[in-house]
Coordinates of N, CA and C in Angstrom, one line a residue:
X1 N 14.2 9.1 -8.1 CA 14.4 7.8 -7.4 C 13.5 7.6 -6.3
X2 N 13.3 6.4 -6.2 CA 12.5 6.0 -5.0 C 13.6 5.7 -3.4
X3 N 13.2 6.9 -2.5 CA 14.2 7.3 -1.1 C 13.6 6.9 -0.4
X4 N 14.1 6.7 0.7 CA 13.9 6.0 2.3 C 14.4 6.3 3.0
X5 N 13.8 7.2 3.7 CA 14.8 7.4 5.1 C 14.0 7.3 6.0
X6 N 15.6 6.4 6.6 CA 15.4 6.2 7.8 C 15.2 7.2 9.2
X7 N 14.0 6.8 10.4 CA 14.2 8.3 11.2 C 12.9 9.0 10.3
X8 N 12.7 9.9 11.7 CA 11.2 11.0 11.2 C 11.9 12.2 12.3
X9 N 13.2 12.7 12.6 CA 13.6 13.3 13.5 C 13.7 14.7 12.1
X10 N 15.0 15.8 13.1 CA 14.9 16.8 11.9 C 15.6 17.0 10.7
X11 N 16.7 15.9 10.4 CA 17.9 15.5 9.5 C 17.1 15.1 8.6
X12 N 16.0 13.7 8.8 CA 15.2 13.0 8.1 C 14.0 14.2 7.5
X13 N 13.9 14.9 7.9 CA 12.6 15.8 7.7 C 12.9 16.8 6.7
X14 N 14.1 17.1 6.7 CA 15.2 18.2 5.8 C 15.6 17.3 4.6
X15 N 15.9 16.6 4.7 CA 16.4 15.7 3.4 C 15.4 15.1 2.1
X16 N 14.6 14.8 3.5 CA 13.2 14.3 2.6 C 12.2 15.9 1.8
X17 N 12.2 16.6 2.5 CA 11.5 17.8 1.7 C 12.4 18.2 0.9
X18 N 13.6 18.0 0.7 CA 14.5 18.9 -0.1 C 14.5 17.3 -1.4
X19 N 14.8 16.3 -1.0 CA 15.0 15.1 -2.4 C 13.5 15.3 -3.1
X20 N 12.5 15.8 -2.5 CA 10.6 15.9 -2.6 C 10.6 17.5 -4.1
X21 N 11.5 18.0 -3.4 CA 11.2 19.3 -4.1 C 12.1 19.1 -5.5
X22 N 13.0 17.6 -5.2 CA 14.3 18.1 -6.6 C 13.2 16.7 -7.2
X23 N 12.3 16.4 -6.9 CA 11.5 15.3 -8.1 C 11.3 13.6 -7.3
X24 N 11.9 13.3 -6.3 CA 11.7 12.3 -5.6 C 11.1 11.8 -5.4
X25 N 10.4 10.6 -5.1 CA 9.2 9.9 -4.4 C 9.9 9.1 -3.5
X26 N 9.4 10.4 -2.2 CA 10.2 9.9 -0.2 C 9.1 9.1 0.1
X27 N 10.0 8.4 1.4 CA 9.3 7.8 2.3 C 10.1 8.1 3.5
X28 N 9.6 8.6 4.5 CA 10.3 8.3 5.7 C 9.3 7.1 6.7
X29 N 10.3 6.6 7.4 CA 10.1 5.2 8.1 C 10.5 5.1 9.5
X30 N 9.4 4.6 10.2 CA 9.3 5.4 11.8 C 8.9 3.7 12.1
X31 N 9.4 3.9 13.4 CA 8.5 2.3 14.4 C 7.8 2.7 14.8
X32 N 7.2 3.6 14.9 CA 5.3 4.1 15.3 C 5.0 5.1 14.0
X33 N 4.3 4.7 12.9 CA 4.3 5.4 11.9 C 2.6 6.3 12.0
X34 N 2.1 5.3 12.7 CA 0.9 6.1 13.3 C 0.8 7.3 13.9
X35 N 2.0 7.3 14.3 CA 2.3 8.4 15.5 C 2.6 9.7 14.7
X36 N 3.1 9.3 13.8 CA 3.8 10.5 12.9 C 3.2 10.7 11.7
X37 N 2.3 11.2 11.7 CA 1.5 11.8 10.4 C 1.2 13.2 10.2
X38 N 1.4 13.8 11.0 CA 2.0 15.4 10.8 C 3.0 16.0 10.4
X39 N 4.3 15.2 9.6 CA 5.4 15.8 9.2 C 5.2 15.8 7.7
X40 N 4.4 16.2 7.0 CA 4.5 16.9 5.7 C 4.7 15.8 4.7
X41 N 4.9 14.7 5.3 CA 5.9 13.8 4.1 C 5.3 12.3 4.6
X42 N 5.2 11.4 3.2 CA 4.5 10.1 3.8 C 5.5 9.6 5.0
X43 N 4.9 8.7 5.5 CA 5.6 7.7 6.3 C 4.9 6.1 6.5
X44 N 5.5 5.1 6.7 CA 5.6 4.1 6.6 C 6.5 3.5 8.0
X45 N 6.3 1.8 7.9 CA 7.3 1.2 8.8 C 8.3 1.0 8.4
X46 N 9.1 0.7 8.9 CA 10.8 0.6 8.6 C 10.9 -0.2 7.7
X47 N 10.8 -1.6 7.6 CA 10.2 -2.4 7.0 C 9.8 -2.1 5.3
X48 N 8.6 -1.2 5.4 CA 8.0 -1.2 4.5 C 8.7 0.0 3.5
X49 N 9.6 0.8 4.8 CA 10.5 2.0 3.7 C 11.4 1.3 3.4
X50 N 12.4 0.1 3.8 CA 13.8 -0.6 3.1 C 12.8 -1.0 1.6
X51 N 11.5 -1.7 1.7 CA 11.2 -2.4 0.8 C 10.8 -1.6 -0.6
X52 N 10.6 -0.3 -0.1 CA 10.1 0.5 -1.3 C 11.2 1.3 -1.9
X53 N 12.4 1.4 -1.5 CA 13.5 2.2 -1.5 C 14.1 1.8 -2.7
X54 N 14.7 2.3 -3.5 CA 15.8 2.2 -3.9 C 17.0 2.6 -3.6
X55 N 17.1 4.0 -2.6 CA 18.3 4.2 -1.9 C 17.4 4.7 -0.6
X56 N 17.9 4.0 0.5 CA 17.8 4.3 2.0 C 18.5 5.1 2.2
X57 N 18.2 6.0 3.2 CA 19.3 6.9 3.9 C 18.9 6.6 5.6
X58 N 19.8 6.5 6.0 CA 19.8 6.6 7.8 C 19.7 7.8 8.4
X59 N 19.4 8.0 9.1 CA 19.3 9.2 10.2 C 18.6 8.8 11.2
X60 N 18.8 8.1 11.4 CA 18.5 7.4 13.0 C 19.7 7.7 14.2
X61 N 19.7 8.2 15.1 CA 20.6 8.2 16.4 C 21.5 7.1 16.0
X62 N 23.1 7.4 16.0 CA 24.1 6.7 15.5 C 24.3 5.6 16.9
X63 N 23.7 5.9 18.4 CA 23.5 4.8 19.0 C 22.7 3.7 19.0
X64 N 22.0 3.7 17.8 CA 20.8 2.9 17.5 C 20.7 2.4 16.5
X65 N 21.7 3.0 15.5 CA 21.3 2.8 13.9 C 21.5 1.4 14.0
X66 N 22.6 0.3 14.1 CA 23.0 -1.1 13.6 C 21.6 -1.8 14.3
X67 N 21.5 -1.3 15.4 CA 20.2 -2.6 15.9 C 18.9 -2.0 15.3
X68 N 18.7 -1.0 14.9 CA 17.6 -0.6 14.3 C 17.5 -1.5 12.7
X69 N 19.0 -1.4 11.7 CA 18.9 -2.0 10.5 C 18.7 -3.1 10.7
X70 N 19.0 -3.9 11.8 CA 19.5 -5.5 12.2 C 17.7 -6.1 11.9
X71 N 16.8 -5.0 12.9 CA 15.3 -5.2 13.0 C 14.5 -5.3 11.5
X72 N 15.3 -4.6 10.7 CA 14.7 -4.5 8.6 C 15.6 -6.3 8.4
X73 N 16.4 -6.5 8.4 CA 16.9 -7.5 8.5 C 18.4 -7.4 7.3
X74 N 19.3 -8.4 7.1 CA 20.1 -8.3 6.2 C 19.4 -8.2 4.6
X75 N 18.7 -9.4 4.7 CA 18.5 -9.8 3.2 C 17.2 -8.9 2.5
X76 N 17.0 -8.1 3.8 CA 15.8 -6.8 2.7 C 16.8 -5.7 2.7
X77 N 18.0 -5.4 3.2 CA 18.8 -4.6 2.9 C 20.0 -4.5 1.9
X78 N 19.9 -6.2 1.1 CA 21.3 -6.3 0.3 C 21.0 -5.6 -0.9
X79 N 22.0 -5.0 -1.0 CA 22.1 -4.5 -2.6 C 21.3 -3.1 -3.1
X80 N 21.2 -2.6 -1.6 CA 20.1 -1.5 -1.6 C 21.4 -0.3 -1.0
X81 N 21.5 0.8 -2.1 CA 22.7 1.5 -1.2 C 22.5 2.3 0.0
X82 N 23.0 2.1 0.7 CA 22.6 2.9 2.3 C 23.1 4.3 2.2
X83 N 22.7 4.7 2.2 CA 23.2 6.4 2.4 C 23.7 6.8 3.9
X84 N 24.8 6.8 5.0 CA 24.7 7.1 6.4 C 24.9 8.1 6.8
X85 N 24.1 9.2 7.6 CA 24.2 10.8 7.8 C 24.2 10.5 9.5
X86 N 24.6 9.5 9.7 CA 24.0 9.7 11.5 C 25.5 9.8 12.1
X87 N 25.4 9.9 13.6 CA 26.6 10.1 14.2 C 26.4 9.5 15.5
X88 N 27.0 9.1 15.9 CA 26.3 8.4 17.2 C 27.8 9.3 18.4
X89 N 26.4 10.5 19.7 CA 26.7 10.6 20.3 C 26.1 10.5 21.6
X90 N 27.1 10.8 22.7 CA 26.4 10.8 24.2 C 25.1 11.8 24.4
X91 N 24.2 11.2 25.4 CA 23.3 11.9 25.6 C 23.5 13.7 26.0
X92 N 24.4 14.1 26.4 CA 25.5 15.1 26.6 C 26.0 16.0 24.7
X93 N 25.6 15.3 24.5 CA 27.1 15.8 23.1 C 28.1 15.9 23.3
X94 N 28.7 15.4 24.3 CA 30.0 15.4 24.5 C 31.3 14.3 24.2
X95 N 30.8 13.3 23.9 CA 31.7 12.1 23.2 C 30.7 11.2 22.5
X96 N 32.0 10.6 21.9 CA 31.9 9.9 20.5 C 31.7 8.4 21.2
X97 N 29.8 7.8 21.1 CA 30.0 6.3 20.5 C 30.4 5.4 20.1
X98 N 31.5 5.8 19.4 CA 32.6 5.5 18.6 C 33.3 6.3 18.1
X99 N 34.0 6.0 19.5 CA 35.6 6.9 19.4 C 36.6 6.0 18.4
X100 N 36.9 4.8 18.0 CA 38.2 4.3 17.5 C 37.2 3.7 16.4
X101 N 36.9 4.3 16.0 CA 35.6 3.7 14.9 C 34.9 4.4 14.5
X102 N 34.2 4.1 13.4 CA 32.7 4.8 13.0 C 31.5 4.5 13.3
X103 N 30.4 4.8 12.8 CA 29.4 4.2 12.7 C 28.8 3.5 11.6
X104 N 29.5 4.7 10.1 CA 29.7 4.2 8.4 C 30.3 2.7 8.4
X105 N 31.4 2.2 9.2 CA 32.5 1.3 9.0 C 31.4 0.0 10.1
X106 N 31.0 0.1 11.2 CA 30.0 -0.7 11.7 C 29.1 -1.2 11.0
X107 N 27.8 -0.5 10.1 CA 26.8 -0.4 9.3 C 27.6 -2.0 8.2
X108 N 28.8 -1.0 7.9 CA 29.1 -1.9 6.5 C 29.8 -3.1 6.9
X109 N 30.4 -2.8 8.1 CA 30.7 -4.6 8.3 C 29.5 -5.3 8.8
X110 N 29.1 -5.3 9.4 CA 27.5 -5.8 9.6 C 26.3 -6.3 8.5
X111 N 26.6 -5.0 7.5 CA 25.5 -5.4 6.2 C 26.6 -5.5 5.0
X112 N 27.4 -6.7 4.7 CA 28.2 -6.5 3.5 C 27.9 -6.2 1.9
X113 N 27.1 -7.0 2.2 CA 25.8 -6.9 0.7 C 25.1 -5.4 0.6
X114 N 25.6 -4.7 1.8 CA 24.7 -3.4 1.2 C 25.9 -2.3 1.1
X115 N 25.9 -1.8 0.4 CA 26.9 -0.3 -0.4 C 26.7 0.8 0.4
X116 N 27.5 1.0 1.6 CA 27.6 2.2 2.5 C 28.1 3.4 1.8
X117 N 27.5 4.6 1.6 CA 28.0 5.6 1.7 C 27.9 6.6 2.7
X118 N 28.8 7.1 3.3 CA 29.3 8.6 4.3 C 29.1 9.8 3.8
X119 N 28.2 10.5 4.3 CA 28.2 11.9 4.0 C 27.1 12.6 4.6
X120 N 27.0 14.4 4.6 CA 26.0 15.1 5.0 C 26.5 14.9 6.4
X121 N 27.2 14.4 7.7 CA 27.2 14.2 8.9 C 28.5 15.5 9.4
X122 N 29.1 16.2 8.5 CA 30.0 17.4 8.9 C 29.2 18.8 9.0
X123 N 27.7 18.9 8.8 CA 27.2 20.2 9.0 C 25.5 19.4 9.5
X124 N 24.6 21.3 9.8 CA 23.7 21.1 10.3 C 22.5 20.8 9.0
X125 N 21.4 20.3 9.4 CA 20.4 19.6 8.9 C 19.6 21.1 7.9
X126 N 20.1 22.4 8.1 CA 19.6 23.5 7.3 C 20.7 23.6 6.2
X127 N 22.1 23.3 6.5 CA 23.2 23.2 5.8 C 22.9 22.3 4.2
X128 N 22.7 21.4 4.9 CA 22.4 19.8 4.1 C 21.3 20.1 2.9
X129 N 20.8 21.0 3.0 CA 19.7 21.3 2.0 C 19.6 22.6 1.1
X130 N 20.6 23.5 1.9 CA 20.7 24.8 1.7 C 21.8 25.2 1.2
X131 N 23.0 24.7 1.0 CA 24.4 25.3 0.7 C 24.3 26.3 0.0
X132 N 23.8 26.9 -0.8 CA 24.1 28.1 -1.4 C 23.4 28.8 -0.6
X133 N 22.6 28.9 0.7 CA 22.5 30.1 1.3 C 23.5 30.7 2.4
X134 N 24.9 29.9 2.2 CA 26.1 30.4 3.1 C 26.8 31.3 1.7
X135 N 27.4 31.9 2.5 CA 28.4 33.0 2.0 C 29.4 32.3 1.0
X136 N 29.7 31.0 0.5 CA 30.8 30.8 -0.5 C 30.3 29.4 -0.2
X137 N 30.9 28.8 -1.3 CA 31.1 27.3 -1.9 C 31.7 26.9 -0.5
X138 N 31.2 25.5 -0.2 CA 32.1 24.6 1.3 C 31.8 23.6 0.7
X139 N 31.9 22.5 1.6 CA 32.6 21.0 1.3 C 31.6 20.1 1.8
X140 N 31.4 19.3 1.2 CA 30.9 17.8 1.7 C 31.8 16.5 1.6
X141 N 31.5 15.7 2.3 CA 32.6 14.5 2.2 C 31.8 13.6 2.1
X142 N 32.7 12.5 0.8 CA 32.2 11.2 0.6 C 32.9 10.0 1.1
X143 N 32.4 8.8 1.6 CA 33.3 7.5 2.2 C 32.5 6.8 1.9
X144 N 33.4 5.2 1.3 CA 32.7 4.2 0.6 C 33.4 3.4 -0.2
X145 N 33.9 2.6 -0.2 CA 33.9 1.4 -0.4 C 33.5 0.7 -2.4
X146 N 32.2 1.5 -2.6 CA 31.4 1.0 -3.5 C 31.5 2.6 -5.0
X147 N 32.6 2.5 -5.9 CA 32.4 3.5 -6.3 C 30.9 3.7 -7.4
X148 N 30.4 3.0 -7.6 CA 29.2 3.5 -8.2 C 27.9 4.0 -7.3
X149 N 28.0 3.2 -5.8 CA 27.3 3.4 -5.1 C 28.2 5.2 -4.4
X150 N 29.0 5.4 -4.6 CA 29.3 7.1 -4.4 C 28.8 7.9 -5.4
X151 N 28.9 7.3 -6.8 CA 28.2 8.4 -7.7 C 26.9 8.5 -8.0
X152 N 26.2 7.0 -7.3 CA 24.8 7.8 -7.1 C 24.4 8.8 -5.8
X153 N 25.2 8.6 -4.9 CA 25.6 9.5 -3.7 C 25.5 10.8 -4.0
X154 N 26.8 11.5 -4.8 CA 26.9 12.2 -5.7 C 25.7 12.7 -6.6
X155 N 25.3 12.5 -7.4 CA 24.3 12.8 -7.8 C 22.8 13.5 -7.0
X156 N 22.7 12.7 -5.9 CA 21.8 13.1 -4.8 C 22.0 14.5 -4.5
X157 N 23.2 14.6 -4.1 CA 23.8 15.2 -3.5 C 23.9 16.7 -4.1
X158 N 23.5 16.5 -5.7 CA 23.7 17.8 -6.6 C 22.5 18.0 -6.7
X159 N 21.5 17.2 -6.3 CA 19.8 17.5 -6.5 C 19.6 18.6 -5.1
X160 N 20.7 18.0 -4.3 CA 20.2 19.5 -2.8 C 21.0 20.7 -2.8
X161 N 22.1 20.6 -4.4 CA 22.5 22.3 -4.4 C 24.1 22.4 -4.2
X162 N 24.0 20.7 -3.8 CA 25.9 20.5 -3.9 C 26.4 20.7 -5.1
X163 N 26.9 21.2 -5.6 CA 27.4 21.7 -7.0 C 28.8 20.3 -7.1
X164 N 28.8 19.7 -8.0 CA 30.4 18.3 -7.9 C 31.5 18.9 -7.4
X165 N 32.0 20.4 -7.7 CA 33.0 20.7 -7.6 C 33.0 21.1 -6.1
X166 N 31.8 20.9 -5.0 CA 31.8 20.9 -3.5 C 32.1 19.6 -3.0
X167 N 31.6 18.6 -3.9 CA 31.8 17.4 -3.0 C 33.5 16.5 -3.4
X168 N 33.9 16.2 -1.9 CA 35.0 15.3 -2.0 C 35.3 14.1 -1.3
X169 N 35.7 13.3 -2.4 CA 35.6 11.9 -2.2 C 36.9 11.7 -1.3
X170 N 36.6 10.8 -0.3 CA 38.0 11.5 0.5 C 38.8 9.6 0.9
X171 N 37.4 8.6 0.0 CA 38.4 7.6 0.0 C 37.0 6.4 0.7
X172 N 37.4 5.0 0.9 CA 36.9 3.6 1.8 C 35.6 4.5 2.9
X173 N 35.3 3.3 3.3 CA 34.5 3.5 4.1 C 35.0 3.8 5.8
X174 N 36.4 3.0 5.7 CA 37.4 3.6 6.8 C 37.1 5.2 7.1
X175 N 37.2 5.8 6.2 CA 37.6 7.6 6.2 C 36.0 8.0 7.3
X176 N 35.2 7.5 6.8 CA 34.0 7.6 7.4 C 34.5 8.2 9.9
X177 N 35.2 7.6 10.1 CA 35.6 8.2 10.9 C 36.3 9.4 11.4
X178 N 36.9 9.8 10.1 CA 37.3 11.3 10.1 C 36.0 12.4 10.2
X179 N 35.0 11.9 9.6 CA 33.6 12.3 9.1 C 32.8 12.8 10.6
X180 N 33.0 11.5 11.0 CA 32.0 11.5 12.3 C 32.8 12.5 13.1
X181 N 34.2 12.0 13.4 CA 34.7 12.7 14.6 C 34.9 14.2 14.5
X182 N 34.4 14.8 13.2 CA 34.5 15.9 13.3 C 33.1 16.5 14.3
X183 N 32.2 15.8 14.6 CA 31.4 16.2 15.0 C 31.5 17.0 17.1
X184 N 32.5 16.4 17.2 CA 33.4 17.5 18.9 C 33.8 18.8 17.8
X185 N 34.4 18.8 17.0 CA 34.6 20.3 16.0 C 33.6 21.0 15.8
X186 N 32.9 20.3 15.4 CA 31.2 20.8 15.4 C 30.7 22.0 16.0
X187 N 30.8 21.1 17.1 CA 30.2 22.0 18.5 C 31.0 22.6 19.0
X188 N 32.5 22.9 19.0 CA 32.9 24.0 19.1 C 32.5 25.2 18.4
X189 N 32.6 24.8 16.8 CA 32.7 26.1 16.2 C 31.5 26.8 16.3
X190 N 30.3 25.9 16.3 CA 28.9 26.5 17.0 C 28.9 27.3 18.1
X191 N 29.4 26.6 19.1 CA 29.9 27.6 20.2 C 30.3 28.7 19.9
X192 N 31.8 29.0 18.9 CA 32.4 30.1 18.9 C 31.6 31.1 18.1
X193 N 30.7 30.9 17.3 CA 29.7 31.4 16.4 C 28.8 32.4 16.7
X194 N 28.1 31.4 17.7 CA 26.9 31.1 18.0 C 25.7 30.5 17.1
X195 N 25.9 29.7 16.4 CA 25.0 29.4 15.2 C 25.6 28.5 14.8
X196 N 24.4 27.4 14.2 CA 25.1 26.7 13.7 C 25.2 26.1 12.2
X197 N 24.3 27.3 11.5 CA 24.3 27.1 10.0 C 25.6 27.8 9.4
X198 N 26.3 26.6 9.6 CA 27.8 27.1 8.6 C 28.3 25.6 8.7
X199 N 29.6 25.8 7.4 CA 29.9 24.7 6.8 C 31.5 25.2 6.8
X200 N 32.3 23.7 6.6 CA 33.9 24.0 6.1 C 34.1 24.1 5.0
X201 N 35.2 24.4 4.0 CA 35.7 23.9 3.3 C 37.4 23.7 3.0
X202 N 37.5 22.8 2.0 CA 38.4 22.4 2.1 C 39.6 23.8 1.5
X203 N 40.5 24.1 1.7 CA 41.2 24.9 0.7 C 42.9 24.5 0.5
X204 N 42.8 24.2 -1.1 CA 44.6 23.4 -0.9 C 45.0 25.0 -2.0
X205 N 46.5 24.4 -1.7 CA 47.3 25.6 -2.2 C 47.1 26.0 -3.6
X206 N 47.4 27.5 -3.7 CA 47.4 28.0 -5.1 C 48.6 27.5 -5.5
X207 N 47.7 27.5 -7.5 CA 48.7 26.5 -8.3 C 50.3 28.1 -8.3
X208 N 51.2 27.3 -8.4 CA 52.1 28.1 -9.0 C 52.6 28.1 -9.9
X209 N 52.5 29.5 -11.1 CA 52.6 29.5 -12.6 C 54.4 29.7 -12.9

């Protein structure tokens, strides 16, 4: 598929070499694209990556993403599925941009015509490309509104190593705030670690025979 992502930061740099390696033709898409021609991977204007896209992904600073999409405009973003991996925090890391909210749930009221999907935003940007180099099977989470726009989500998602029986669909684009706010969790458990390539999973009860 023809990708777009949004952002030349290190989320965007990880996603795009890993969609590049499973057969992809990336683009990542900068407001100084001049500037950025040392990351391995084409780039283009924002603009010119909505227009070439078939599926966009965001990774732009979750305090920036809606006025950043606002600048591509609605009608080069309708019908184009968004992919959203961003999180919008304080310069600190210490609070949520959207504490009673998301950023997924913003995006999609804002752009109705475009198919938000949530996911990739509960681990680190080595995580997102790498899952099978942690010690056991973990979890990714899906939110969205658009169920065919999840299963092409899905599908991506098994191109970077997510195996289906990791990813869970956990419901609307509402849920997308469970998503984000895990991100104060985050950085604890980094803290408690020290590191921050590790992931959750989910684990429900054994069946009883």
């Amino acid at each position: 598929m023809r990708i777009g992502l949004l952002g030349t930061g290190n989320v965007a740099r990880a996603l795009g070499h890993g969609w590049r390696a499973a057969g992809h033709d990336v683009l990542l898409g900068s407001r100084n694209p001049k500037e950025r021609t040392d990351l391995g991977l084409p780039v283009a204007g924002l603009s010119e990556t909505a227009a070439h896209a078939e599926v966009l992904v965001n990774a732009t600073p979750g305090t920036v993403s809606v006025q950043l999409l606002h600048s591509i405009g609605a009608p080069a973003l309708a019908g184009i599925l968004l992919i959203d991996v961003g999180v919008g925090l304080s310069d600190d890391y210490t609070e949520l941009s959207h504490p009673n909210s998301s950023l997924g749930e913003q995006i999609q009221e804002a752009f109705p015509l475009t198919p938000v999907v949530k996911t990739l935003c509960t681990m680190d940007a080595t995580v997102m490309i790498a899952p099978n180099d942690l010690e056991g099977a973990s979890t990714v989470f899906l939110s969205g509104d658009d169920a065919e726009a999840k299963r092409t989500t899905g599908r991506l998602l098994t191109d970077l190593g997510w195996a289906p029986s990791s990813q869970l669909d956990i419901g609307g684009i509402r849920t997308a705030r469970g998503q984000e706010h895990f991100a104060l969790l985050f950085m604890g458990i980094a803290g408690g670690v020290g590191a921050h390539m590790f992931n959750i999973k989910v684990v429900t009860r054994a069946a009883v025979e």
